[in-house]
Structure formats: C-alpha cells, structure tokens
JSON list of C-alpha atoms in Angstrom, two decimals:
[
{"chain": "A", "resi": 1, "resn": "MET", "atom": "CA", "xyz": [80.01, 127.16, 99.09]},
{"chain": "A", "resi": 2, "resn": "GLY", "atom": "CA", "xyz": [80.21, 125.22, 102.39]},
{"chain": "A", "resi": 3, "resn": "HIS", "atom": "CA", "xyz": [82.28, 122.10, 102.77]},
{"chain": "A", "resi": 4, "resn": "TRP", "atom": "CA", "xyz": [79.23, 119.86, 103.17]},
{"chain": "A", "resi": 5, "resn": "ALA", "atom": "CA", "xyz": [77.53, 121.38, 100.09]},
{"chain": "A", "resi": 6, "resn": "VAL", "atom": "CA", "xyz": [80.66, 120.76, 98.02]},
{"chain": "A", "resi": 7, "resn": "SER", "atom": "CA", "xyz": [80.85, 117.16, 99.20]},
{"chain": "A", "resi": 8, "resn": "ALA", "atom": "CA", "xyz": [77.17, 116.67, 98.37]},
{"chain": "A", "resi": 9, "resn": "ASN", "atom": "CA", "xyz": [77.67, 118.04, 94.83]},
{"chain": "A", "resi": 10, "resn": "LEU", "atom": "CA", "xyz": [80.64, 115.75, 94.26]},
{"chain": "A", "resi": 11, "resn": "ALA", "atom": "CA", "xyz": [78.63, 112.78, 95.52]},
{"chain": "A", "resi": 12, "resn": "ASP", "atom": "CA", "xyz": [75.77, 113.69, 93.15]},
{"chain": "A", "resi": 13, "resn": "MET", "atom": "CA", "xyz": [78.14, 113.79, 90.16]},
{"chain": "A", "resi": 14, "resn": "ASN", "atom": "CA", "xyz": [79.70, 110.46, 91.11]},
{"chain": "A", "resi": 15, "resn": "GLU", "atom": "CA", "xyz": [76.24, 108.93, 91.42]},
{"chain": "A", "resi": 16, "resn": "ARG", "atom": "CA", "xyz": [75.20, 110.43, 88.08]},
{"chain": "A", "resi": 17, "resn": "PHE", "atom": "CA", "xyz": [78.05, 108.73, 86.23]},
{"chain": "A", "resi": 18, "resn": "GLY", "atom": "CA", "xyz": [78.12, 105.62, 88.37]},
{"chain": "A", "resi": 19, "resn": "ARG", "atom": "CA", "xyz": [81.76, 106.04, 89.35]},
{"chain": "A", "resi": 20, "resn": "GLU", "atom": "CA", "xyz": [84.20, 108.41, 91.01]},
{"chain": "A", "resi": 21, "resn": "ILE", "atom": "CA", "xyz": [85.51, 111.07, 88.62]},
{"chain": "A", "resi": 22, "resn": "ARG", "atom": "CA", "xyz": [87.87, 114.04, 88.96]},
{"chain": "A", "resi": 23, "resn": "VAL", "atom": "CA", "xyz": [88.88, 116.94, 86.69]},
{"chain": "A", "resi": 24, "resn": "PHE", "atom": "CA", "xyz": [92.13, 118.88, 86.92]},
{"chain": "A", "resi": 25, "resn": "GLU", "atom": "CA", "xyz": [94.42, 120.95, 84.73]},
{"chain": "A", "resi": 26, "resn": "THR", "atom": "CA", "xyz": [97.89, 119.87, 83.64]},
{"chain": "A", "resi": 27, "resn": "SER", "atom": "CA", "xyz": [100.95, 121.80, 82.49]},
{"chain": "A", "resi": 28, "resn": "PRO", "atom": "CA", "xyz": [101.15, 122.50, 78.73]},
{"chain": "A", "resi": 29, "resn": "VAL", "atom": "CA", "xyz": [104.16, 120.30, 78.01]},
{"chain": "A", "resi": 30, "resn": "SER", "atom": "CA", "xyz": [104.72, 117.34, 75.71]},
{"chain": "A", "resi": 31, "resn": "PRO", "atom": "CA", "xyz": [102.19, 114.49, 76.14]},
{"chain": "A", "resi": 32, "resn": "SER", "atom": "CA", "xyz": [104.77, 112.03, 77.38]},
{"chain": "A", "resi": 33, "resn": "LEU", "atom": "CA", "xyz": [105.90, 114.42, 80.09]},
{"chain": "A", "resi": 34, "resn": "ASN", "atom": "CA", "xyz": [102.55, 115.77, 81.25]},
{"chain": "A", "resi": 35, "resn": "ALA", "atom": "CA", "xyz": [102.32, 115.67, 85.00]},
{"chain": "A", "resi": 36, "resn": "ALA", "atom": "CA", "xyz": [99.06, 116.03, 86.89]},
{"chain": "A", "resi": 37, "resn": "PRO", "atom": "CA", "xyz": [99.08, 118.35, 89.92]},
{"chain": "A", "resi": 38, "resn": "SER", "atom": "CA", "xyz": [99.46, 115.89, 92.75]},
{"chain": "A", "resi": 39, "resn": "ASN", "atom": "CA", "xyz": [97.79, 116.13, 96.11]},
{"chain": "A", "resi": 40, "resn": "GLU", "atom": "CA", "xyz": [98.97, 113.97, 98.92]},
{"chain": "A", "resi": 41, "resn": "GLY", "atom": "CA", "xyz": [98.06, 110.39, 98.14]},
{"chain": "A", "resi": 42, "resn": "ASP", "atom": "CA", "xyz": [97.79, 110.91, 94.37]},
{"chain": "A", "resi": 43, "resn": "GLU", "atom": "CA", "xyz": [99.82, 108.70, 92.06]},
{"chain": "A", "resi": 44, "resn": "THR", "atom": "CA", "xyz": [102.36, 110.33, 89.76]},
{"chain": "A", "resi": 45, "resn": "ASP", "atom": "CA", "xyz": [102.40, 109.71, 86.00]},
{"chain": "A", "resi": 46, "resn": "ASP", "atom": "CA", "xyz": [105.12, 107.09, 86.52]},
{"chain": "A", "resi": 47, "resn": "PHE", "atom": "CA", "xyz": [102.38, 104.99, 88.10]},
{"chain": "A", "resi": 48, "resn": "TYR", "atom": "CA", "xyz": [100.61, 104.83, 84.71]},
{"chain": "A", "resi": 49, "resn": "GLU", "atom": "CA", "xyz": [103.52, 104.63, 82.25]},
{"chain": "A", "resi": 50, "resn": "PHE", "atom": "CA", "xyz": [104.80, 101.34, 80.78]},
{"chain": "A", "resi": 51, "resn": "THR", "atom": "CA", "xyz": [108.59, 101.63, 80.98]},
{"chain": "A", "resi": 52, "resn": "PRO", "atom": "CA", "xyz": [111.29, 99.72, 79.03]},
{"chain": "A", "resi": 53, "resn": "GLU", "atom": "CA", "xyz": [112.18, 97.96, 82.27]},
{"chain": "A", "resi": 54, "resn": "ASP", "atom": "CA", "xyz": [108.59, 96.72, 82.53]},
{"chain": "A", "resi": 55, "resn": "TYR", "atom": "CA", "xyz": [108.81, 95.41, 78.96]},
{"chain": "A", "resi": 56, "resn": "TYR", "atom": "CA", "xyz": [112.03, 93.45, 79.46]},
{"chain": "A", "resi": 57, "resn": "ARG", "atom": "CA", "xyz": [110.84, 92.13, 82.80]},
{"chain": "A", "resi": 58, "resn": "LEU", "atom": "CA", "xyz": [107.61, 90.97, 81.17]},
{"chain": "A", "resi": 59, "resn": "LEU", "atom": "CA", "xyz": [109.57, 89.43, 78.30]},
{"chain": "A", "resi": 60, "resn": "ALA", "atom": "CA", "xyz": [111.83, 87.54, 80.71]},
{"chain": "A", "resi": 61, "resn": "THR", "atom": "CA", "xyz": [108.83, 86.35, 82.68]},
{"chain": "A", "resi": 62, "resn": "LYS", "atom": "CA", "xyz": [107.18, 85.04, 79.50]},
{"chain": "A", "resi": 63, "resn": "LYS", "atom": "CA", "xyz": [110.32, 83.13, 78.53]},
{"chain": "A", "resi": 64, "resn": "GLU", "atom": "CA", "xyz": [110.54, 81.63, 81.98]},
{"chain": "A", "resi": 65, "resn": "ASP", "atom": "CA", "xyz": [106.89, 80.67, 81.87]},
{"chain": "A", "resi": 66, "resn": "LYS", "atom": "CA", "xyz": [107.29, 79.04, 78.46]},
{"chain": "A", "resi": 67, "resn": "PHE", "atom": "CA", "xyz": [110.06, 76.69, 79.49]},
{"chain": "A", "resi": 68, "resn": "LEU", "atom": "CA", "xyz": [109.56, 76.08, 83.20]},
{"chain": "A", "resi": 69, "resn": "LYS", "atom": "CA", "xyz": [105.86, 76.20, 83.94]},
{"chain": "A", "resi": 70, "resn": "THR", "atom": "CA", "xyz": [102.90, 74.20, 82.82]},
{"chain": "A", "resi": 71, "resn": "ARG", "atom": "CA", "xyz": [99.84, 75.87, 81.37]},
{"chain": "A", "resi": 72, "resn": "LYS", "atom": "CA", "xyz": [97.79, 75.04, 84.46]},
{"chain": "A", "resi": 73, "resn": "ILE", "atom": "CA", "xyz": [100.29, 76.73, 86.77]},
{"chain": "A", "resi": 74, "resn": "ARG", "atom": "CA", "xyz": [100.49, 79.81, 84.54]},
{"chain": "A", "resi": 75, "resn": "GLU", "atom": "CA", "xyz": [96.72, 80.15, 84.50]},
{"chain": "A", "resi": 76, "resn": "ALA", "atom": "CA", "xyz": [96.56, 79.85, 88.29]},
{"chain": "A", "resi": 77, "resn": "GLU", "atom": "CA", "xyz": [99.24, 82.50, 88.76]},
{"chain": "A", "resi": 78, "resn": "GLU", "atom": "CA", "xyz": [97.57, 84.82, 86.25]},
{"chain": "A", "resi": 79, "resn": "ALA", "atom": "CA", "xyz": [94.25, 84.44, 88.08]},
{"chain": "A", "resi": 80, "resn": "ALA", "atom": "CA", "xyz": [95.99, 85.23, 91.37]},
{"chain": "A", "resi": 81, "resn": "ARG", "atom": "CA", "xyz": [97.63, 88.36, 89.92]},
{"chain": "A", "resi": 82, "resn": "ARG", "atom": "CA", "xyz": [94.35, 89.53, 88.46]},
{"chain": "A", "resi": 83, "resn": "SER", "atom": "CA", "xyz": [92.45, 89.01, 91.70]},
{"chain": "A", "resi": 84, "resn": "ARG", "atom": "CA", "xyz": [94.85, 91.35, 93.52]},
{"chain": "A", "resi": 85, "resn": "ILE", "atom": "CA", "xyz": [93.97, 94.28, 91.22]},
{"chain": "A", "resi": 86, "resn": "THR", "atom": "CA", "xyz": [90.66, 95.83, 92.26]},
{"chain": "A", "resi": 87, "resn": "LYS", "atom": "CA", "xyz": [90.50, 98.98, 90.10]},
{"chain": "A", "resi": 88, "resn": "ALA", "atom": "CA", "xyz": [91.81, 100.67, 86.97]},
{"chain": "A", "resi": 89, "resn": "VAL", "atom": "CA", "xyz": [92.46, 104.41, 87.33]},
{"chain": "A", "resi": 90, "resn": "ILE", "atom": "CA", "xyz": [92.16, 105.91, 83.84]},
{"chain": "A", "resi": 91, "resn": "ARG", "atom": "CA", "xyz": [93.21, 109.47, 83.03]},
{"chain": "A", "resi": 92, "resn": "VAL", "atom": "CA", "xyz": [91.94, 111.01, 79.76]},
{"chain": "A", "resi": 93, "resn": "ARG", "atom": "CA", "xyz": [94.06, 113.95, 78.59]},
{"chain": "A", "resi": 94, "resn": "PHE", "atom": "CA", "xyz": [92.43, 116.60, 76.41]},
{"chain": "A", "resi": 95, "resn": "PRO", "atom": "CA", "xyz": [94.22, 119.01, 74.03]},
{"chain": "A", "resi": 96, "resn": "ASP", "atom": "CA", "xyz": [93.36, 122.00, 76.27]},
{"chain": "A", "resi": 97, "resn": "ASN", "atom": "CA", "xyz": [95.48, 120.47, 79.07]},
{"chain": "A", "resi": 98, "resn": "HIS", "atom": "CA", "xyz": [92.53, 119.30, 81.15]},
{"chain": "A", "resi": 99, "resn": "THR", "atom": "CA", "xyz": [92.44, 115.75, 82.46]},
{"chain": "A", "resi": 100, "resn": "LEU", "atom": "CA", "xyz": [89.46, 113.60, 83.36]},
{"chain": "A", "resi": 101, "resn": "GLU", "atom": "CA", "xyz": [90.23, 110.86, 85.88]},
{"chain": "A", "resi": 102, "resn": "ALA", "atom": "CA", "xyz": [87.81, 107.98, 86.48]},
{"chain": "A", "resi": 103, "resn": "ASN", "atom": "CA", "xyz": [87.89, 104.68, 88.34]},
{"chain": "A", "resi": 104, "resn": "PHE", "atom": "CA", "xyz": [86.83, 101.47, 86.61]},
{"chain": "A", "resi": 105, "resn": "HIS", "atom": "CA", "xyz": [86.76, 97.80, 87.55]},
{"chain": "A", "resi": 106, "resn": "PRO", "atom": "CA", "xyz": [89.46, 95.80, 85.73]},
{"chain": "A", "resi": 107, "resn": "SER", "atom": "CA", "xyz": [86.77, 93.57, 84.18]},
{"chain": "A", "resi": 108, "resn": "GLU", "atom": "CA", "xyz": [84.95, 96.53, 82.57]},
{"chain": "A", "resi": 109, "resn": "THR", "atom": "CA", "xyz": [85.58, 97.09, 78.88]},
{"chain": "A", "resi": 110, "resn": "ILE", "atom": "CA", "xyz": [87.06, 100.06, 77.08]},
{"chain": "A", "resi": 111, "resn": "GLN", "atom": "CA", "xyz": [83.57, 100.71, 75.71]},
{"chain": "A", "resi": 112, "resn": "ASN", "atom": "CA", "xyz": [82.64, 101.84, 79.25]},
{"chain": "A", "resi": 113, "resn": "LEU", "atom": "CA", "xyz": [85.37, 104.48, 79.00]},
{"chain": "A", "resi": 114, "resn": "VAL", "atom": "CA", "xyz": [84.12, 105.62, 75.58]},
{"chain": "A", "resi": 115, "resn": "ASP", "atom": "CA", "xyz": [80.56, 105.87, 76.96]},
{"chain": "A", "resi": 116, "resn": "LEU", "atom": "CA", "xyz": [81.78, 108.00, 79.87]},
{"chain": "A", "resi": 117, "resn": "VAL", "atom": "CA", "xyz": [83.78, 110.32, 77.60]},
{"chain": "A", "resi": 118, "resn": "THR", "atom": "CA", "xyz": [80.73, 110.75, 75.37]},
{"chain": "A", "resi": 119, "resn": "LYS", "atom": "CA", "xyz": [78.72, 111.93, 78.40]},
{"chain": "A", "resi": 120, "resn": "VAL", "atom": "CA", "xyz": [81.27, 114.47, 79.64]},
{"chain": "A", "resi": 121, "resn": "ILE", "atom": "CA", "xyz": [82.50, 116.20, 76.48]},
{"chain": "A", "resi": 122, "resn": "ALA", "atom": "CA", "xyz": [80.99, 119.48, 75.30]},
{"chain": "A", "resi": 123, "resn": "GLN", "atom": "CA", "xyz": [80.21, 118.24, 71.76]},
{"chain": "A", "resi": 124, "resn": "PRO", "atom": "CA", "xyz": [79.20, 114.57, 72.00]},
{"chain": "A", "resi": 125, "resn": "GLU", "atom": "CA", "xyz": [77.75, 114.64, 68.50]},
{"chain": "A", "resi": 126, "resn": "GLN", "atom": "CA", "xyz": [81.25, 115.04, 67.03]},
{"chain": "A", "resi": 127, "resn": "PRO", "atom": "CA", "xyz": [83.20, 111.84, 66.28]},
{"chain": "A", "resi": 128, "resn": "PHE", "atom": "CA", "xyz": [86.33, 111.35, 68.36]},
{"chain": "A", "resi": 129, "resn": "TYR", "atom": "CA", "xyz": [88.96, 108.74, 69.10]},
{"chain": "A", "resi": 130, "resn": "LEU", "atom": "CA", "xyz": [91.23, 107.77, 71.99]},
{"chain": "A", "resi": 131, "resn": "TYR", "atom": "CA", "xyz": [94.86, 106.81, 71.72]},
{"chain": "A", "resi": 132, "resn": "THR", "atom": "CA", "xyz": [97.96, 106.03, 73.77]},
{"chain": "A", "resi": 133, "resn": "THR", "atom": "CA", "xyz": [101.46, 107.41, 73.31]},
{"chain": "A", "resi": 134, "resn": "PRO", "atom": "CA", "xyz": [104.40, 107.03, 72.75]},
{"chain": "A", "resi": 135, "resn": "PRO", "atom": "CA", "xyz": [104.25, 105.76, 70.08]},
{"chain": "A", "resi": 136, "resn": "LYS", "atom": "CA", "xyz": [100.82, 106.98, 69.06]},
{"chain": "A", "resi": 137, "resn": "LYS", "atom": "CA", "xyz": [98.45, 104.01, 68.91]},
{"chain": "A", "resi": 138, "resn": "LEU", "atom": "CA", "xyz": [94.70, 104.31, 68.35]},
{"chain": "A", "resi": 139, "resn": "ILE", "atom": "CA", "xyz": [92.46, 102.35, 70.69]},
{"chain": "A", "resi": 140, "resn": "LYS", "atom": "CA", "xyz": [90.23, 100.32, 68.39]},
{"chain": "A", "resi": 141, "resn": "ASP", "atom": "CA", "xyz": [89.15, 97.19, 70.27]},
{"chain": "A", "resi": 142, "resn": "MET", "atom": "CA", "xyz": [86.41, 98.47, 72.56]},
{"chain": "A", "resi": 143, "resn": "SER", "atom": "CA", "xyz": [85.50, 94.96, 73.74]},
{"chain": "A", "resi": 144, "resn": "GLN", "atom": "CA", "xyz": [88.79, 94.49, 75.61]},
{"chain": "A", "resi": 145, "resn": "ASP", "atom": "CA", "xyz": [88.64, 94.75, 79.37]},
{"chain": "A", "resi": 146, "resn": "PHE", "atom": "CA", "xyz": [91.06, 97.09, 81.12]},
{"chain": "A", "resi": 147, "resn": "TYR", "atom": "CA", "xyz": [93.16, 94.27, 82.55]},
{"chain": "A", "resi": 148, "resn": "THR", "atom": "CA", "xyz": [93.67, 92.56, 79.18]},
{"chain": "A", "resi": 149, "resn": "ALA", "atom": "CA", "xyz": [94.44, 95.92, 77.54]},
{"chain": "A", "resi": 150, "resn": "GLY", "atom": "CA", "xyz": [97.24, 96.51, 80.06]},
{"chain": "A", "resi": 151, "resn": "PHE", "atom": "CA", "xyz": [95.45, 99.49, 81.66]},
{"chain": "A", "resi": 152, "resn": "CYS", "atom": "CA", "xyz": [95.73, 98.16, 85.22]},
{"chain": "A", "resi": 153, "resn": "PRO", "atom": "CA", "xyz": [96.32, 99.46, 87.79]},
{"chain": "A", "resi": 154, "resn": "GLY", "atom": "CA", "xyz": [96.21, 102.70, 85.78]},
{"chain": "A", "resi": 155, "resn": "ALA", "atom": "CA", "xyz": [96.79, 104.27, 82.36]},
{"chain": "A", "resi": 156, "resn": "ILE", "atom": "CA", "xyz": [96.82, 107.59, 80.52]},
{"chain": "A", "resi": 157, "resn": "VAL", "atom": "CA", "xyz": [94.93, 107.87, 77.23]},
{"chain": "A", "resi": 158, "resn": "TYR", "atom": "CA", "xyz": [94.54, 110.89, 74.97]},
{"chain": "A", "resi": 159, "resn": "PHE", "atom": "CA", "xyz": [91.45, 112.42, 73.34]},
{"chain": "A", "resi": 160, "resn": "SER", "atom": "CA", "xyz": [91.10, 113.90, 69.88]},
{"chain": "A", "resi": 161, "resn": "TYR", "atom": "CA", "xyz": [88.20, 114.87, 67.63]},
{"chain": "A", "resi": 162, "resn": "GLU", "atom": "CA", "xyz": [88.19, 113.31, 64.17]},
{"chain": "A", "resi": 163, "resn": "VAL", "atom": "CA", "xyz": [88.72, 116.48, 62.15]},
{"chain": "A", "resi": 164, "resn": "PRO", "atom": "CA", "xyz": [91.05, 117.24, 59.23]},
{"chain": "A", "resi": 165, "resn": "LYS", "atom": "CA", "xyz": [94.45, 118.56, 60.20]},
{"chain": "A", "resi": 166, "resn": "GLY", "atom": "CA", "xyz": [94.37, 122.35, 60.50]},
{"chain": "A", "resi": 167, "resn": "ASP", "atom": "CA", "xyz": [90.58, 122.46, 60.95]},
{"chain": "A", "resi": 168, "resn": "ASN", "atom": "CA", "xyz": [89.90, 124.84, 63.83]},
{"chain": "A", "resi": 169, "resn": "THR", "atom": "CA", "xyz": [86.12, 124.80, 63.67]},
{"chain": "A", "resi": 170, "resn": "LEU", "atom": "CA", "xyz": [85.89, 122.96, 66.99]},
{"chain": "A", "resi": 171, "resn": "VAL", "atom": "CA", "xyz": [86.83, 125.61, 69.54]},
{"chain": "A", "resi": 172, "resn": "GLY", "atom": "CA", "xyz": [86.11, 126.13, 73.19]},
{"chain": "A", "resi": 173, "resn": "SER", "atom": "CA", "xyz": [86.28, 123.76, 76.11]},
{"chain": "A", "resi": 174, "resn": "TYR", "atom": "CA", "xyz": [86.43, 120.05, 75.38]},
{"chain": "A", "resi": 175, "resn": "LEU", "atom": "CA", "xyz": [84.54, 119.17, 78.57]},
{"chain": "A", "resi": 176, "resn": "GLY", "atom": "CA", "xyz": [80.98, 120.24, 79.36]},
{"chain": "A", "resi": 177, "resn": "GLU", "atom": "CA", "xyz": [80.40, 123.16, 81.73]},
{"chain": "A", "resi": 178, "resn": "ASP", "atom": "CA", "xyz": [79.03, 120.96, 84.51]},
{"chain": "A", "resi": 179, "resn": "ILE", "atom": "CA", "xyz": [82.08, 118.70, 84.25]},
{"chain": "A", "resi": 180, "resn": "MET", "atom": "CA", "xyz": [84.50, 121.65, 84.25]},
{"chain": "A", "resi": 181, "resn": "ALA", "atom": "CA", "xyz": [82.82, 122.81, 87.47]},
{"chain": "A", "resi": 182, "resn": "LEU", "atom": "CA", "xyz": [84.15, 119.66, 89.12]},
{"chain": "A", "resi": 183, "resn": "LYS", "atom": "CA", "xyz": [87.63, 121.20, 89.01]},
{"chain": "A", "resi": 184, "resn": "ASP", "atom": "CA", "xyz": [86.57, 124.03, 91.31]},
{"chain": "A", "resi": 185, "resn": "LEU", "atom": "CA", "xyz": [84.56, 121.67, 93.50]},
{"chain": "A", "resi": 186, "resn": "HIS", "atom": "CA", "xyz": [87.57, 119.47, 94.14]},
{"chain": "A", "resi": 187, "resn": "VAL", "atom": "CA", "xyz": [89.70, 122.52, 94.98]},
{"chain": "A", "resi": 188, "resn": "SER", "atom": "CA", "xyz": [87.02, 123.73, 97.41]},
{"chain": "A", "resi": 189, "resn": "ALA", "atom": "CA", "xyz": [86.76, 120.29, 98.97]},
{"chain": "A", "resi": 190, "resn": "ASP", "atom": "CA", "xyz": [90.52, 120.07, 99.45]},
{"chain": "A", "resi": 191, "resn": "GLN", "atom": "CA", "xyz": [90.64, 123.54, 100.98]},
{"chain": "A", "resi": 192, "resn": "GLY", "atom": "CA", "xyz": [87.71, 122.70, 103.24]},
{"chain": "A", "resi": 193, "resn": "GLN", "atom": "CA", "xyz": [89.47, 119.65, 104.56]},
{"chain": "A", "resi": 194, "resn": "GLN", "atom": "CA", "xyz": [92.65, 121.62, 105.20]},
{"chain": "A", "resi": 195, "resn": "SER", "atom": "CA", "xyz": [90.81, 124.46, 106.97]},
{"chain": "A", "resi": 196, "resn": "GLN", "atom": "CA", "xyz": [88.96, 122.23, 109.41]},
{"chain": "A", "resi": 197, "resn": "PRO", "atom": "CA", "xyz": [90.49, 122.70, 112.87]},
{"chain": "A", "resi": 198, "resn": "VAL", "atom": "CA", "xyz": [91.99, 119.63, 114.38]},
{"chain": "A", "resi": 199, "resn": "GLN", "atom": "CA", "xyz": [90.52, 118.88, 117.77]},
{"chain": "A", "resi": 200, "resn": "VAL", "atom": "CA", "xyz": [93.24, 118.04, 120.23]},
{"chain": "A", "resi": 201, "resn": "GLU", "atom": "CA", "xyz": [92.19, 116.90, 123.66]},
{"chain": "A", "resi": 202, "resn": "PRO", "atom": "CA", "xyz": [94.21, 118.58, 126.43]},
{"chain": "A", "resi": 203, "resn": "GLU", "atom": "CA", "xyz": [96.45, 116.23, 128.22]},
{"chain": "A", "resi": 204, "resn": "SER", "atom": "CA", "xyz": [95.82, 115.83, 131.91]},
{"chain": "A", "resi": 205, "resn": "VAL", "atom": "CA", "xyz": [98.64, 117.34, 133.91]},
{"chain": "A", "resi": 206, "resn": "VAL", "atom": "CA", "xyz": [99.87, 115.18, 136.73]},
{"chain": "A", "resi": 207, "resn": "ALA", "atom": "CA", "xyz": [101.85, 116.99, 139.40]},
{"chain": "A", "resi": 208, "resn": "PRO", "atom": "CA", "xyz": [105.21, 115.32, 139.95]},
{"chain": "A", "resi": 209, "resn": "GLN", "atom": "CA", "xyz": [105.43, 113.60, 143.26]},
{"chain": "A", "resi": 210, "resn": "PRO", "atom": "CA", "xyz": [108.59, 113.95, 145.37]},
{"chain": "A", "resi": 211, "resn": "PRO", "atom": "CA", "xyz": [110.65, 110.81, 145.74]},
{"chain": "A", "resi": 212, "resn": "PRO", "atom": "CA", "xyz": [109.97, 108.87, 148.91]},
{"chain": "A", "resi": 213, "resn": "VAL", "atom": "CA", "xyz": [112.23, 109.75, 151.82]},
{"chain": "A", "resi": 214, "resn": "GLU", "atom": "CA", "xyz": [113.95, 106.80, 153.38]},
{"chain": "A", "resi": 215, "resn": "GLU", "atom": "CA", "xyz": [113.90, 106.71, 157.13]},
{"chain": "A", "resi": 216, "resn": "ARG", "atom": "CA", "xyz": [117.36, 106.48, 158.56]},
{"chain": "A", "resi": 217, "resn": "LYS", "atom": "CA", "xyz": [117.87, 104.09, 161.42]},
{"chain": "A", "resi": 218, "resn": "PRO", "atom": "CA", "xyz": [120.17, 105.25, 164.24]},
{"chain": "A", "resi": 219, "resn": "ALA", "atom": "CA", "xyz": [123.60, 103.73, 163.91]},
{"chain": "A", "resi": 220, "resn": "GLU", "atom": "CA", "xyz": [124.22, 100.95, 166.37]},
{"chain": "A", "resi": 221, "resn": "LYS", "atom": "CA", "xyz": [127.02, 101.65, 168.82]},
{"chain": "A", "resi": 222, "resn": "LYS", "atom": "CA", "xyz": [129.83, 99.15, 168.76]},
{"chain": "A", "resi": 223, "resn": "LEU", "atom": "CA", "xyz": [131.02, 98.08, 172.19]},
{"chain": "A", "resi": 224, "resn": "VAL", "atom": "CA", "xyz": [134.76, 98.57, 172.63]},
{"chain": "A", "resi": 225, "resn": "LYS", "atom": "CA", "xyz": [136.59, 96.86, 175.50]},
{"chain": "A", "resi": 226, "resn": "PRO", "atom": "CA", "xyz": [138.59, 99.38, 177.59]},
{"chain": "A", "resi": 227, "resn": "LYS", "atom": "CA", "xyz": [142.31, 98.79, 177.68]},
{"chain": "A", "resi": 228, "resn": "TRP", "atom": "CA", "xyz": [142.45, 98.70, 181.53]},
{"chain": "A", "resi": 229, "resn": "LEU", "atom": "CA", "xyz": [139.93, 95.90, 181.75]},
{"chain": "A", "resi": 230, "resn": "LYS", "atom": "CA", "xyz": [141.65, 92.59, 182.02]},
{"chain": "A", "resi": 231, "resn": "MET", "atom": "CA", "xyz": [139.64, 89.46, 181.76]}
]
C-alpha cells in the first residue's frame, strides 16, 4: 500500500472516531512495567505514571497553599495551570498486550473514553470495566473530566471484561479487526516516511580567488655625501 493511501486510511479512521488514535503492541511484562515501543517523539511510560515524588510534591504544595495563599489566588493559579494543558493522551492496555492510544481534551469526561472503547473492542455487547494500577482501582465516576481525574497530560488505564475468574469463554482479539489493522497502517506510515529520499540542493561551488598581489614600489635611494666633499 502506497504512503499516500496509508495516510488517507489513517485520516479516515481518525475522522470516524473524531480523534487521533493509534494501536501498538507492548511487551508481555507486569502491568506496572509495560513499556510501549517508542518512536522518536513518543513519550515513555514515565510520562504517564504518578510517582511518589509527585505525591509528596503535591502534598507540600497543598500545605503551602493552605497557609500562605488565599482562595482567590489559588483559584487563579489553578486556572492558569489548567489553561496550559491542551490535551490528555490516554493509553488503554488490553490483556493481550495491545494498547490503544487516543487524544482527548482535558475538559472531556471519562465517559468519552468509555464510549470510544465500546466502539473499538471486538465484543462491545460484553460488559467491561477500566481500572488504574498500582494499586488496582476501578474507574467508576464517568462524569469526571480528565483534568480533575488526574489524567493530564497523560495516563495509562487497563481494560478487563466482567467475567468470573477462570472463565475463558471470551477468547480472541480484544480489539476489532479494523482497529487491529491500524497497527500495520502506522508501521507502513512510519516506514514510508523513513524511505522518502531527502532532497538536498547542491551547493554552488565558488572557485577560490587568489589573494591580491601588492605592487611593490621601488626603494628610494638615499643620498650619501662623499667623504672628499667638504662644504
């Protein structure tokens, strides 16, 4: 498939879902250590994880706010922080080690994420839930926006069907066939971009010019009085 055809298919899928989405496969390791294959410019999982340092820094900030700042100032600063964040990059990890990545606006609600997942999974009629980890915490409040939920600028959530433990009746791919095809489309698009020759304009060659030759003036003769001449 040509590069332009691949780009057109990707654009059609993005228009279909109303947002930019990607699909890729991750290594089969523990959920907290899963790392998405990163192309240049992609954020690592550290970009999405809430670390202990973040917690203590947030705690210290809250204490400082409580004692030193008025409510009006805190609200103004919070509004300023929120205005600087323009998107929430959400990655949904599935048990078969595939990841769906989608961009949302921070003011959109988690219900928008649930609606998107319902459209892309292979068995939308089956009940499912989303959760974060560690520790495992089910996402229940679908009315929260991504900023309030702490999912900005990005977050990783996990998908699971609501089936009894040990029930293996739900087999096969978790994502629909058309969504799984996005994985190959993105690979083709990346390869197409890398294979495009880079046009380099030849530099004009300027012949070096010899340094200017200075004209030498004849040395002036100094008149010397002869010894025999007496004045």
